[in-house]
JSON list of C-alpha atoms in Angstrom, two decimals:
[
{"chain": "A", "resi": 1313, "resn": "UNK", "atom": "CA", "xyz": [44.97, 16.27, -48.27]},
{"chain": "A", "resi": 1314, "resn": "UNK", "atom": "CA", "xyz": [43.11, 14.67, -44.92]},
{"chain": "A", "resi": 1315, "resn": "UNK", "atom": "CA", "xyz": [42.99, 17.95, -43.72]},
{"chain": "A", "resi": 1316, "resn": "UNK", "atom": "CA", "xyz": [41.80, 19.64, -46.40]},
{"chain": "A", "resi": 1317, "resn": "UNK", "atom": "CA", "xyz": [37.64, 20.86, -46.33]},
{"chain": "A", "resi": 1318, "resn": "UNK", "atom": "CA", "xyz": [35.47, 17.64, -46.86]},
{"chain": "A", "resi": 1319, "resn": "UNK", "atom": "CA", "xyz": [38.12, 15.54, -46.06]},
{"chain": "A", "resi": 1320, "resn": "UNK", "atom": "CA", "xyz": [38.97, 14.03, -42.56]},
{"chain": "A", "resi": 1321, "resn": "UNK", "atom": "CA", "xyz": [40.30, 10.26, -42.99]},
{"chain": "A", "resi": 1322, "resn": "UNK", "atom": "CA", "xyz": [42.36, 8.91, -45.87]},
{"chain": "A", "resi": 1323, "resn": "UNK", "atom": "CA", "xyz": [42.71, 5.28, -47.46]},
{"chain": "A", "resi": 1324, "resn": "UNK", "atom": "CA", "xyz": [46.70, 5.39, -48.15]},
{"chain": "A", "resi": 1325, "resn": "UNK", "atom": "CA", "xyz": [48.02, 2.78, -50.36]},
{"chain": "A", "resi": 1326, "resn": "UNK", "atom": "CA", "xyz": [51.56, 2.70, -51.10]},
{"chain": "A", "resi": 1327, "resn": "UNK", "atom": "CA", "xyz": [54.36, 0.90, -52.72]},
{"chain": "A", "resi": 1328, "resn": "UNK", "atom": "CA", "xyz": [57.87, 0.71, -51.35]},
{"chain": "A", "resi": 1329, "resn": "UNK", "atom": "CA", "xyz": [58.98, 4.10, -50.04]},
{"chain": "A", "resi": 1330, "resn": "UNK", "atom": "CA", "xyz": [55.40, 5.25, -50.12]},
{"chain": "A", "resi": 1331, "resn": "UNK", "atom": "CA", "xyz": [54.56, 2.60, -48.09]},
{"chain": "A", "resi": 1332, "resn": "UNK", "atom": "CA", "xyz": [57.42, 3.54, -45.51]},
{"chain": "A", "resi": 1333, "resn": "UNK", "atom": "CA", "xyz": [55.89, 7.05, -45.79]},
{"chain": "A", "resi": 1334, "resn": "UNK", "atom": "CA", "xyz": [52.23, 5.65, -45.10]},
{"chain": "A", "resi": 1335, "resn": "UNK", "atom": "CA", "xyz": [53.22, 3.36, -42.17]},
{"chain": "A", "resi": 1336, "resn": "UNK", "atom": "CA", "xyz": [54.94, 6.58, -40.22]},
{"chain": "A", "resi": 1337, "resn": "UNK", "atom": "CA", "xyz": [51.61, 8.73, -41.36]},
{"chain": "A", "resi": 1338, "resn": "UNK", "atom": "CA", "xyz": [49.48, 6.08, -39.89]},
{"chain": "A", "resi": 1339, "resn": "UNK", "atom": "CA", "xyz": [51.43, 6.02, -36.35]},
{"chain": "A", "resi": 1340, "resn": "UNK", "atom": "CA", "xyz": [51.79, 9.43, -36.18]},
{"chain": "A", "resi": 1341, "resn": "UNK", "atom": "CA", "xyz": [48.54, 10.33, -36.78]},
{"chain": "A", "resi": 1342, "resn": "UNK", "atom": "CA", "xyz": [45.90, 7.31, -36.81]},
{"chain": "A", "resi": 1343, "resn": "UNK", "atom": "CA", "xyz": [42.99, 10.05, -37.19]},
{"chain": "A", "resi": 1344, "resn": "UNK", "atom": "CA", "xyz": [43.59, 10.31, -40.56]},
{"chain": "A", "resi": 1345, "resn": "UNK", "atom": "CA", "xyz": [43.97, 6.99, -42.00]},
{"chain": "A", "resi": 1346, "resn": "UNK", "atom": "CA", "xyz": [41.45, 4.73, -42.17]},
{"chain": "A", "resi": 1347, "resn": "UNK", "atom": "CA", "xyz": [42.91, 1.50, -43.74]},
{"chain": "A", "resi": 1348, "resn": "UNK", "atom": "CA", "xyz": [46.28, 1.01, -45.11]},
{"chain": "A", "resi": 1349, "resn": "UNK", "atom": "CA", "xyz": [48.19, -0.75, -47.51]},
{"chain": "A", "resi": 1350, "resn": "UNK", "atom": "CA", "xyz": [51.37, -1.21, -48.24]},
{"chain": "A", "resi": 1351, "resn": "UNK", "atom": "CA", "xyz": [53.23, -2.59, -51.38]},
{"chain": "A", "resi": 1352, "resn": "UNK", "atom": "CA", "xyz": [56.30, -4.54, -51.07]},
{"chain": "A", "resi": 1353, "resn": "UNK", "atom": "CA", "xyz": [57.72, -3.98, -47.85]},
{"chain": "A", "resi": 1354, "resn": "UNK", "atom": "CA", "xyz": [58.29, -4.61, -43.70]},
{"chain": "A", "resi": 1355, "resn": "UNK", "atom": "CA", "xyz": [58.80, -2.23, -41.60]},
{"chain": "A", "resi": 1356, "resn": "UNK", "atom": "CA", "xyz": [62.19, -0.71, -41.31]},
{"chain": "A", "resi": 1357, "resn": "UNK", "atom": "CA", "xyz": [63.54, -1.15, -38.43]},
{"chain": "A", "resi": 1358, "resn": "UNK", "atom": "CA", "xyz": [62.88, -4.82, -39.27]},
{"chain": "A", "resi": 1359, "resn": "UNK", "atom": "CA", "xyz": [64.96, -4.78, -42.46]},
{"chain": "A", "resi": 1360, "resn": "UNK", "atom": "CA", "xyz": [68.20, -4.11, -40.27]},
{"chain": "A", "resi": 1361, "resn": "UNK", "atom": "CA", "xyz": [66.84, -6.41, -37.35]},
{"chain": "A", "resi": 1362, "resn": "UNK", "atom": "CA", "xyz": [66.70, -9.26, -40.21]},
{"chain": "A", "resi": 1363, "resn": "UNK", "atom": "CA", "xyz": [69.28, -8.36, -41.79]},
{"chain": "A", "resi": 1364, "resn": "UNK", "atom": "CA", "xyz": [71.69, -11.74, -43.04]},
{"chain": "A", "resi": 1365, "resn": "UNK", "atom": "CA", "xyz": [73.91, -12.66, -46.10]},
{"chain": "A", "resi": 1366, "resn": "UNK", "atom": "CA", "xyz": [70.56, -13.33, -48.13]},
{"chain": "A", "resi": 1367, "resn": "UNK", "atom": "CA", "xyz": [68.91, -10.54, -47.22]},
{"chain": "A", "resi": 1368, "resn": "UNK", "atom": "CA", "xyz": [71.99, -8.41, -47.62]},
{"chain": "A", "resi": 1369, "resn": "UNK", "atom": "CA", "xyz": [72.43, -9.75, -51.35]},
{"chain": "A", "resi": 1370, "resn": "UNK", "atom": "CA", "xyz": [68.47, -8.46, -52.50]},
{"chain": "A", "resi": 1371, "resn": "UNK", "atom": "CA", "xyz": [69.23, -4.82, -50.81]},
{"chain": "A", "resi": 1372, "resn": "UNK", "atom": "CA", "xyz": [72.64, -4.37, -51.08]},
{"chain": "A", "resi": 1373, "resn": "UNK", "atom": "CA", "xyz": [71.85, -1.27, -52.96]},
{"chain": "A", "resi": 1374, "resn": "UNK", "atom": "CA", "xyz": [70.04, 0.45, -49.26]},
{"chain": "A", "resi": 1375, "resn": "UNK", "atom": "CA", "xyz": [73.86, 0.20, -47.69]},
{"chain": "A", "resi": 1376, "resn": "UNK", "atom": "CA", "xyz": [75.42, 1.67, -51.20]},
{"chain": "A", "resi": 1377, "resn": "UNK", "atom": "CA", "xyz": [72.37, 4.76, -51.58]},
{"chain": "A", "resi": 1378, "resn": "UNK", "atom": "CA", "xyz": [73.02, 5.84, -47.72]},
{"chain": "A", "resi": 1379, "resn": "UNK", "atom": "CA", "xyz": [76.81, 6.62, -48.26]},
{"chain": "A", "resi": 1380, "resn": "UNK", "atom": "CA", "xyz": [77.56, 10.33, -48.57]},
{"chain": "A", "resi": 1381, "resn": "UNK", "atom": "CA", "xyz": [78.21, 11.62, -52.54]},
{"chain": "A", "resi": 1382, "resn": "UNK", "atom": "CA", "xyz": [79.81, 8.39, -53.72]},
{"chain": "A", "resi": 1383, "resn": "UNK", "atom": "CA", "xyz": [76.31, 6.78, -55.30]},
{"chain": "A", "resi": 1384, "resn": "UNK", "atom": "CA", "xyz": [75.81, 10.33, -57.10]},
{"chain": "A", "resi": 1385, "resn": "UNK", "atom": "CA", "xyz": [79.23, 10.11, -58.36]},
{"chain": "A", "resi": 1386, "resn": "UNK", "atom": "CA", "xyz": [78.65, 6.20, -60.00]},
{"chain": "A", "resi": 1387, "resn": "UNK", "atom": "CA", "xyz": [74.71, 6.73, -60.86]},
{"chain": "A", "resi": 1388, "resn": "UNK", "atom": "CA", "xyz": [74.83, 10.25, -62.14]},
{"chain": "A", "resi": 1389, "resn": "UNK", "atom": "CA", "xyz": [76.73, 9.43, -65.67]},
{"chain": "A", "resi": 1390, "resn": "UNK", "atom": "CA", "xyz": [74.53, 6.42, -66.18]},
{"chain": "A", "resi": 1391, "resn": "UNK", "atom": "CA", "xyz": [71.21, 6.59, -64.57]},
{"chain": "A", "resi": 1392, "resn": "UNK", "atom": "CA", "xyz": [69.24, 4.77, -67.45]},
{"chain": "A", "resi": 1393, "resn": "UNK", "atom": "CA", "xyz": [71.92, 1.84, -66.98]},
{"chain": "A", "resi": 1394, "resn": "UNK", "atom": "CA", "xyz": [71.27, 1.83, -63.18]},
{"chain": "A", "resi": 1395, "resn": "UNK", "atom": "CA", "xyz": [67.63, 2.09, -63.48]},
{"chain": "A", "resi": 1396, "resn": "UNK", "atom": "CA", "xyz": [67.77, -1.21, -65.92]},
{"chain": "A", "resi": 1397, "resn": "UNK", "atom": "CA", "xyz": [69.80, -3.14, -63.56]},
{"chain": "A", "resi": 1398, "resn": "UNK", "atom": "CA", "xyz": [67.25, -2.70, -61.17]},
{"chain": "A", "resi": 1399, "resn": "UNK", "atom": "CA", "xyz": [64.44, -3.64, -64.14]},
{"chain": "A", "resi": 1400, "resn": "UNK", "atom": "CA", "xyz": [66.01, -6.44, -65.58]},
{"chain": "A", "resi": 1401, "resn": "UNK", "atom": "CA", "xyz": [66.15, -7.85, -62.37]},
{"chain": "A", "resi": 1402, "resn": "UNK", "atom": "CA", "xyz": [63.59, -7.15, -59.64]},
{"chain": "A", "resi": 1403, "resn": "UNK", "atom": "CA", "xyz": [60.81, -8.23, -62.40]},
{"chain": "A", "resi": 1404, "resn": "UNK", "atom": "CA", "xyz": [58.99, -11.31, -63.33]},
{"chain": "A", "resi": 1405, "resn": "UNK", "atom": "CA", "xyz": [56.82, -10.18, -65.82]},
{"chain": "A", "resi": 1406, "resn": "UNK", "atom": "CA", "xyz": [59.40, -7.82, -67.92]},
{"chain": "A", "resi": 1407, "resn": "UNK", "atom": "CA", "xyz": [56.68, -6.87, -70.32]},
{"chain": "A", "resi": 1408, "resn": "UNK", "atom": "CA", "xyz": [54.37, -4.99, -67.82]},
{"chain": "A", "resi": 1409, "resn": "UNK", "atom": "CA", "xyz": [57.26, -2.08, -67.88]},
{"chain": "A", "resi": 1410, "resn": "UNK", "atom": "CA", "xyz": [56.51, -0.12, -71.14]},
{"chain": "A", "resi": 1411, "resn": "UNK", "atom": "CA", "xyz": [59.63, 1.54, -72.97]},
{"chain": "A", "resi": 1412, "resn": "UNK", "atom": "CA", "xyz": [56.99, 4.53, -71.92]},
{"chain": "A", "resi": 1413, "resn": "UNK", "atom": "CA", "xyz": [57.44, 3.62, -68.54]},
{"chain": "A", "resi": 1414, "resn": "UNK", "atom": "CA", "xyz": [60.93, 3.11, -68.02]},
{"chain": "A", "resi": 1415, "resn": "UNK", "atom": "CA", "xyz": [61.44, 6.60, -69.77]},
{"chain": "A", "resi": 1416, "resn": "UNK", "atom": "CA", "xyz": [59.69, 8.09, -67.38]},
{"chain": "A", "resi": 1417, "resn": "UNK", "atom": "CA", "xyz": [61.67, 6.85, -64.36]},
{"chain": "A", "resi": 1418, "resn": "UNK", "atom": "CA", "xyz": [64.88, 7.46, -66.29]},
{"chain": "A", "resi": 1419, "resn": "UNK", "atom": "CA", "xyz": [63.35, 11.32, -66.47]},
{"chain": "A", "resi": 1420, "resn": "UNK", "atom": "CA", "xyz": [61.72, 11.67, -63.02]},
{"chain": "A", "resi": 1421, "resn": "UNK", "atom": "CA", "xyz": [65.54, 10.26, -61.35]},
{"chain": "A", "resi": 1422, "resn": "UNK", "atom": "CA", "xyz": [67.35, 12.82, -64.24]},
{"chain": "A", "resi": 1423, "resn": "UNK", "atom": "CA", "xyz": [65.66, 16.16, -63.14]},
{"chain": "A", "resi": 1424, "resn": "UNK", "atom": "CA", "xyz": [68.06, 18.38, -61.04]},
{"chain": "A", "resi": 1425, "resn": "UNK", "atom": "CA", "xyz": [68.44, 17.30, -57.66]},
{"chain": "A", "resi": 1426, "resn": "UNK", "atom": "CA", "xyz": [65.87, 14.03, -58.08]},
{"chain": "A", "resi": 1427, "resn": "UNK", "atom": "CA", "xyz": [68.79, 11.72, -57.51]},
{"chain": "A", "resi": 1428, "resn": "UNK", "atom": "CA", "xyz": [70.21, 13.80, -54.77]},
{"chain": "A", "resi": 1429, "resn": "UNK", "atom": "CA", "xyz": [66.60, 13.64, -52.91]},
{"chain": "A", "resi": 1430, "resn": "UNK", "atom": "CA", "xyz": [65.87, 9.97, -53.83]},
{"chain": "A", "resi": 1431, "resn": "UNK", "atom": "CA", "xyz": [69.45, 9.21, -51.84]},
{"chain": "A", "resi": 1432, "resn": "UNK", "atom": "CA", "xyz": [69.00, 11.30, -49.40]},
{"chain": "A", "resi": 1433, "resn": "UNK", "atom": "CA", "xyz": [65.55, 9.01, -47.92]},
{"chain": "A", "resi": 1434, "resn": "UNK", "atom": "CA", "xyz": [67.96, 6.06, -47.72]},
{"chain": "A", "resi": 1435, "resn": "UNK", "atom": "CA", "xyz": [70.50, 8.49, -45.72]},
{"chain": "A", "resi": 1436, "resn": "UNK", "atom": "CA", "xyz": [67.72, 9.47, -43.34]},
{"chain": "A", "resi": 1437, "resn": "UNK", "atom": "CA", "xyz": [67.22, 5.52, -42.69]},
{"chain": "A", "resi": 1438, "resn": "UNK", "atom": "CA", "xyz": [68.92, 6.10, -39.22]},
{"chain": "A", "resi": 1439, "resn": "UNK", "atom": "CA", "xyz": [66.74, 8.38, -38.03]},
{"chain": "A", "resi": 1440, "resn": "UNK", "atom": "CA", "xyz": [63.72, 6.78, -39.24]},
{"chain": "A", "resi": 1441, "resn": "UNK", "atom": "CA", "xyz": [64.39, 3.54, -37.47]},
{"chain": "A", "resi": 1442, "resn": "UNK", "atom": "CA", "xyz": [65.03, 5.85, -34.28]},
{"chain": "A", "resi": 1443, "resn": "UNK", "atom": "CA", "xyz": [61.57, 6.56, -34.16]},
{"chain": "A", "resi": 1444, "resn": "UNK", "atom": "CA", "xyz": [60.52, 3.09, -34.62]},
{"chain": "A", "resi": 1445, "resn": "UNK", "atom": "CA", "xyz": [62.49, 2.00, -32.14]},
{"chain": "A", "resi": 1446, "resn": "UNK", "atom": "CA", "xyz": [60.78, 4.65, -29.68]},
{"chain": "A", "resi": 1447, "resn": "UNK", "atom": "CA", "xyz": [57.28, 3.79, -31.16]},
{"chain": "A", "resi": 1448, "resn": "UNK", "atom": "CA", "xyz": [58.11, 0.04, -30.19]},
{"chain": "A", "resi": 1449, "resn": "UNK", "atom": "CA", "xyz": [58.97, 1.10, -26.87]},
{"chain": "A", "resi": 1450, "resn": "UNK", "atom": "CA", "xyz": [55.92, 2.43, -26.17]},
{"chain": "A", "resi": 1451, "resn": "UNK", "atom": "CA", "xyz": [54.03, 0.02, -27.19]},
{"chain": "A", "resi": 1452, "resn": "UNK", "atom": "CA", "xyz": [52.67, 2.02, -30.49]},
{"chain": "A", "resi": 1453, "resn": "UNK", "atom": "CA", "xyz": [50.62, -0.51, -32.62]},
{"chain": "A", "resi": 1454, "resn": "UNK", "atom": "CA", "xyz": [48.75, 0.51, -35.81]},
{"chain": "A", "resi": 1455, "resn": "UNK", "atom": "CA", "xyz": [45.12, 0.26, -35.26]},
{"chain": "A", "resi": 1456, "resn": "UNK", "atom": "CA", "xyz": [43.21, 0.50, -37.95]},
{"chain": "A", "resi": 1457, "resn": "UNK", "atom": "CA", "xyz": [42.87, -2.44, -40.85]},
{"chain": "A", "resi": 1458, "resn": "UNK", "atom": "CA", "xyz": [46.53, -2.93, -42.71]},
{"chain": "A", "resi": 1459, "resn": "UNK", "atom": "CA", "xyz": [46.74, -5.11, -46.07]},
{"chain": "A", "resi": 1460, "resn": "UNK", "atom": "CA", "xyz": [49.85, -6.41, -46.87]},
{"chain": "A", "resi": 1461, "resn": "UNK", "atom": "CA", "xyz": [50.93, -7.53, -50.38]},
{"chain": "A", "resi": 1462, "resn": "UNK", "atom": "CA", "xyz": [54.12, -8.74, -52.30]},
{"chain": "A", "resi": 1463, "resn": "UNK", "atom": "CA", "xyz": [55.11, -10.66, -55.16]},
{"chain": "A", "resi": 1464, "resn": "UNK", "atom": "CA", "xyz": [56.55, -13.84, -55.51]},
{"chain": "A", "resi": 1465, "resn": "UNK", "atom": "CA", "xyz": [59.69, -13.26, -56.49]},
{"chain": "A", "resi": 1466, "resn": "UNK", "atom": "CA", "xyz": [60.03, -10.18, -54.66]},
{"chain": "A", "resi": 1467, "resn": "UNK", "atom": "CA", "xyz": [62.92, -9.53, -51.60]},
{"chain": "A", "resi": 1468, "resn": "UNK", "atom": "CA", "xyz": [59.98, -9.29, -49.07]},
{"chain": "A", "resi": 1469, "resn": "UNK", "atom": "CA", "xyz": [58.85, -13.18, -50.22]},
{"chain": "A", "resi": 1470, "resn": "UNK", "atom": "CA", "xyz": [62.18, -13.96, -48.48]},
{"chain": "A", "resi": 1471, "resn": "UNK", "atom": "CA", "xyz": [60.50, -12.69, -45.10]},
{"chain": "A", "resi": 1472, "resn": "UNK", "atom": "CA", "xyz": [57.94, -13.93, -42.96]},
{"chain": "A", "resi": 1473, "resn": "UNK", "atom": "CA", "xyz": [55.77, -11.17, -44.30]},
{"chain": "A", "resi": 1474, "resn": "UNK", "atom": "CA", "xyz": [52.55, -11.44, -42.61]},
{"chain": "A", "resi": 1475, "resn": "UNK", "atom": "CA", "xyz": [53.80, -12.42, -39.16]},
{"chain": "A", "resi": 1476, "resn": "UNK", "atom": "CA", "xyz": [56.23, -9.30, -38.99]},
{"chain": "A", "resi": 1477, "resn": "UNK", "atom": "CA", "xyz": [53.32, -6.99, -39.75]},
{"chain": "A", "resi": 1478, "resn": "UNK", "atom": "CA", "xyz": [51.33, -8.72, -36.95]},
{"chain": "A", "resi": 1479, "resn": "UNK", "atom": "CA", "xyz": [53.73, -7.39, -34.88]},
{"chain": "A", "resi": 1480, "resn": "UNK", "atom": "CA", "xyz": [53.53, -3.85, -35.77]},
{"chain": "A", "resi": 1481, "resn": "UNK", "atom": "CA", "xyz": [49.32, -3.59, -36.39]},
{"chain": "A", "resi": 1482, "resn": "UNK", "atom": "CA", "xyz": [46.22, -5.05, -34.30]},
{"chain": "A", "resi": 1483, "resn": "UNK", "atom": "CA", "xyz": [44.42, -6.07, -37.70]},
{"chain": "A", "resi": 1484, "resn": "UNK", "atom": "CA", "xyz": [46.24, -7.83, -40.95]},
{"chain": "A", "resi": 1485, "resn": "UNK", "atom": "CA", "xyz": [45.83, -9.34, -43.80]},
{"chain": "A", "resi": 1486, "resn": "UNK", "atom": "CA", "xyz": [47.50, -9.70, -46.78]},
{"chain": "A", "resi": 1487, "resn": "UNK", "atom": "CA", "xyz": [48.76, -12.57, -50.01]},
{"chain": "A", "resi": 1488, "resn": "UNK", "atom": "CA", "xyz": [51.51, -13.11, -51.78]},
{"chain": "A", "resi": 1489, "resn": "UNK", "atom": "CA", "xyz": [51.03, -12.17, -55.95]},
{"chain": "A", "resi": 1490, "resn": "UNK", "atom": "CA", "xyz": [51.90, -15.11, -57.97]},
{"chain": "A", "resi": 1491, "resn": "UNK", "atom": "CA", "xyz": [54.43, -14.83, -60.73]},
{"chain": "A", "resi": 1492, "resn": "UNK", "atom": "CA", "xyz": [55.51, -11.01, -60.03]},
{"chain": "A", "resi": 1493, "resn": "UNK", "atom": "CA", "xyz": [58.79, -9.15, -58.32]},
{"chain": "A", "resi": 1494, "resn": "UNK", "atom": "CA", "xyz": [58.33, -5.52, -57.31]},
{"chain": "A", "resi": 1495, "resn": "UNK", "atom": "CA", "xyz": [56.56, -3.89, -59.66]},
{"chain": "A", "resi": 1496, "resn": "UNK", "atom": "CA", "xyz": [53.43, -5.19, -58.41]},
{"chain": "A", "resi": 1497, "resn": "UNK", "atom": "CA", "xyz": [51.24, -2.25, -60.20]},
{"chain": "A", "resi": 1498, "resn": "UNK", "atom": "CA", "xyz": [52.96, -2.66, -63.60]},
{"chain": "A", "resi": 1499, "resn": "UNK", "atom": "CA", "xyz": [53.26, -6.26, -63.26]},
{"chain": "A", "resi": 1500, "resn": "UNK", "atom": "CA", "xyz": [49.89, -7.38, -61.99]},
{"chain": "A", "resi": 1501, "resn": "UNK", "atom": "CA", "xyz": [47.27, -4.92, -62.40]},
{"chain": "A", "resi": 1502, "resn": "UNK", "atom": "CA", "xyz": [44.73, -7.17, -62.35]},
{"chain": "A", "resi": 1503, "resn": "UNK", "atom": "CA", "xyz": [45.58, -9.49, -58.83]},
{"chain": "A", "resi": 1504, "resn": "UNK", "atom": "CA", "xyz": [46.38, -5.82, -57.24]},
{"chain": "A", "resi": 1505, "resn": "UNK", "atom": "CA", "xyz": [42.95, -4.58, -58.08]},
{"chain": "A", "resi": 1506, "resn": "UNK", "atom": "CA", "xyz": [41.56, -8.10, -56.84]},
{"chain": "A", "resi": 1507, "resn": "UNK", "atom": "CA", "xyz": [43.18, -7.18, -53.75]},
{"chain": "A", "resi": 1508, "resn": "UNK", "atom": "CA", "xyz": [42.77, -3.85, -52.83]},
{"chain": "A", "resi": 1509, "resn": "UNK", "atom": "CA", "xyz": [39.03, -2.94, -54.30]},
{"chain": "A", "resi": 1510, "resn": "UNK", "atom": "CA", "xyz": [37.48, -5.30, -51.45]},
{"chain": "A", "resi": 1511, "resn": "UNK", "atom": "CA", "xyz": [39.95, -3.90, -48.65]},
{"chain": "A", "resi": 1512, "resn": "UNK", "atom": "CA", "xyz": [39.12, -0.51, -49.91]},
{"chain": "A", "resi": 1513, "resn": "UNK", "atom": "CA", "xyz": [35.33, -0.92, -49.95]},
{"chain": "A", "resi": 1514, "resn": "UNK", "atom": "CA", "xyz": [35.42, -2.73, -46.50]},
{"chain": "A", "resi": 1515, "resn": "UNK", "atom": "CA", "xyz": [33.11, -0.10, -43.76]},
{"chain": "A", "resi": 1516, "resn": "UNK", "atom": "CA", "xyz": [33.27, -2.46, -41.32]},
{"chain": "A", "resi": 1517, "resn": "UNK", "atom": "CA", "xyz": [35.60, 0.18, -39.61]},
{"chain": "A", "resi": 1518, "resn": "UNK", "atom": "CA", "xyz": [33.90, 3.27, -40.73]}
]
């Protein structure tokens, strides 16, 4: 879309594996993205640098998704079950996921070949971490302004959040939301909007 007539720069927010998806977009091509921020995660390479018994028990499910066929083979008969694990669970406020809602990520993961392609990012983990490593090498930093949120109860509040993205960007802020897990947009609207309108409406790098 950047590159599209009457646009040149983009604002990316993201959450979880859009946020992976924005962080490599802003490296790659810091041109186009003005500020960015990302929902619920570090970046990769960190996950695996990190990586202990506690941190192993929130995403033991990264290590199951990347093995070839077998998760398709377990998820497939039951992906409404699997999907509620992950519901029940990863949430504070249960309540801001409709029935409405979870039906729809029972029928975006159903469609032919969506659980394939959702399993397949987690398999291309090793090459994605390849080219941080080589971005850390060479000293690649993220320039422009980053915002960092999670919630409370979320795996990333079991990180040093904010000082791991200092080490990947020149300019970072960022808060833990109170009394949420991961779905930060369905679970907080409110404290995300509180966060990301002023971030959003920030020129000071414009």
């Amino acid at each position: 879309m950047a590159t599209l007539p009457g646009f040149e720069r983009a604002m990316v927010v993201g959450h979880d594996r859009g946020a992976r998806v924005g962080h490599r977009w802003a490296l790659d091509r810091p041109d186009q993205v003005e500020r960015l921020a990302v929902l619920d995660i570090v970046p990769t390479r960190e996950m695996f640098r990190r990586l202990d018994a506690s941190l192993a028990s929130g995403y033991w499910h990264w290590l199951f998704h990347m093995r070839p066929d077998l998760p398709e083979r377990l998820v497939g008969p039951d992906i409404r079950g699997y999907l509620e694990y992950f519901f029940e669970r990863w949430t504070y406020n249960r309540h801001g996921l409709t029935a409405d809602a979870v039906d729809g990520y029972v029928r975006s993961f159903s469609r032919p070949g969506a659980l394939r392609a959702s399993l397949d990012d987690y398999r291309a983990i090793e090459e994605d971490i390849a080219l941080d490593d080589i971005d850390a090498a060479e000293g690649h930093r993220l320039t422009m302004p980053v915002l960092a949120l999670w919630g409370s109860v979320g795996l990333p509040a079991r990180l040093p959040t904010l000082d791991i993205w200092r080490e990947y960007a020149d300019d970072v802020t960022g808060a833990e939301i109170p009394e949420c897990g991961y779905f930060i947009p369905e679970e907080q609207p409110g404290a995300l909007s509180a966060h990301l309108a002023p971030f959003l409406a920030d020129r000071t790098n414009r």
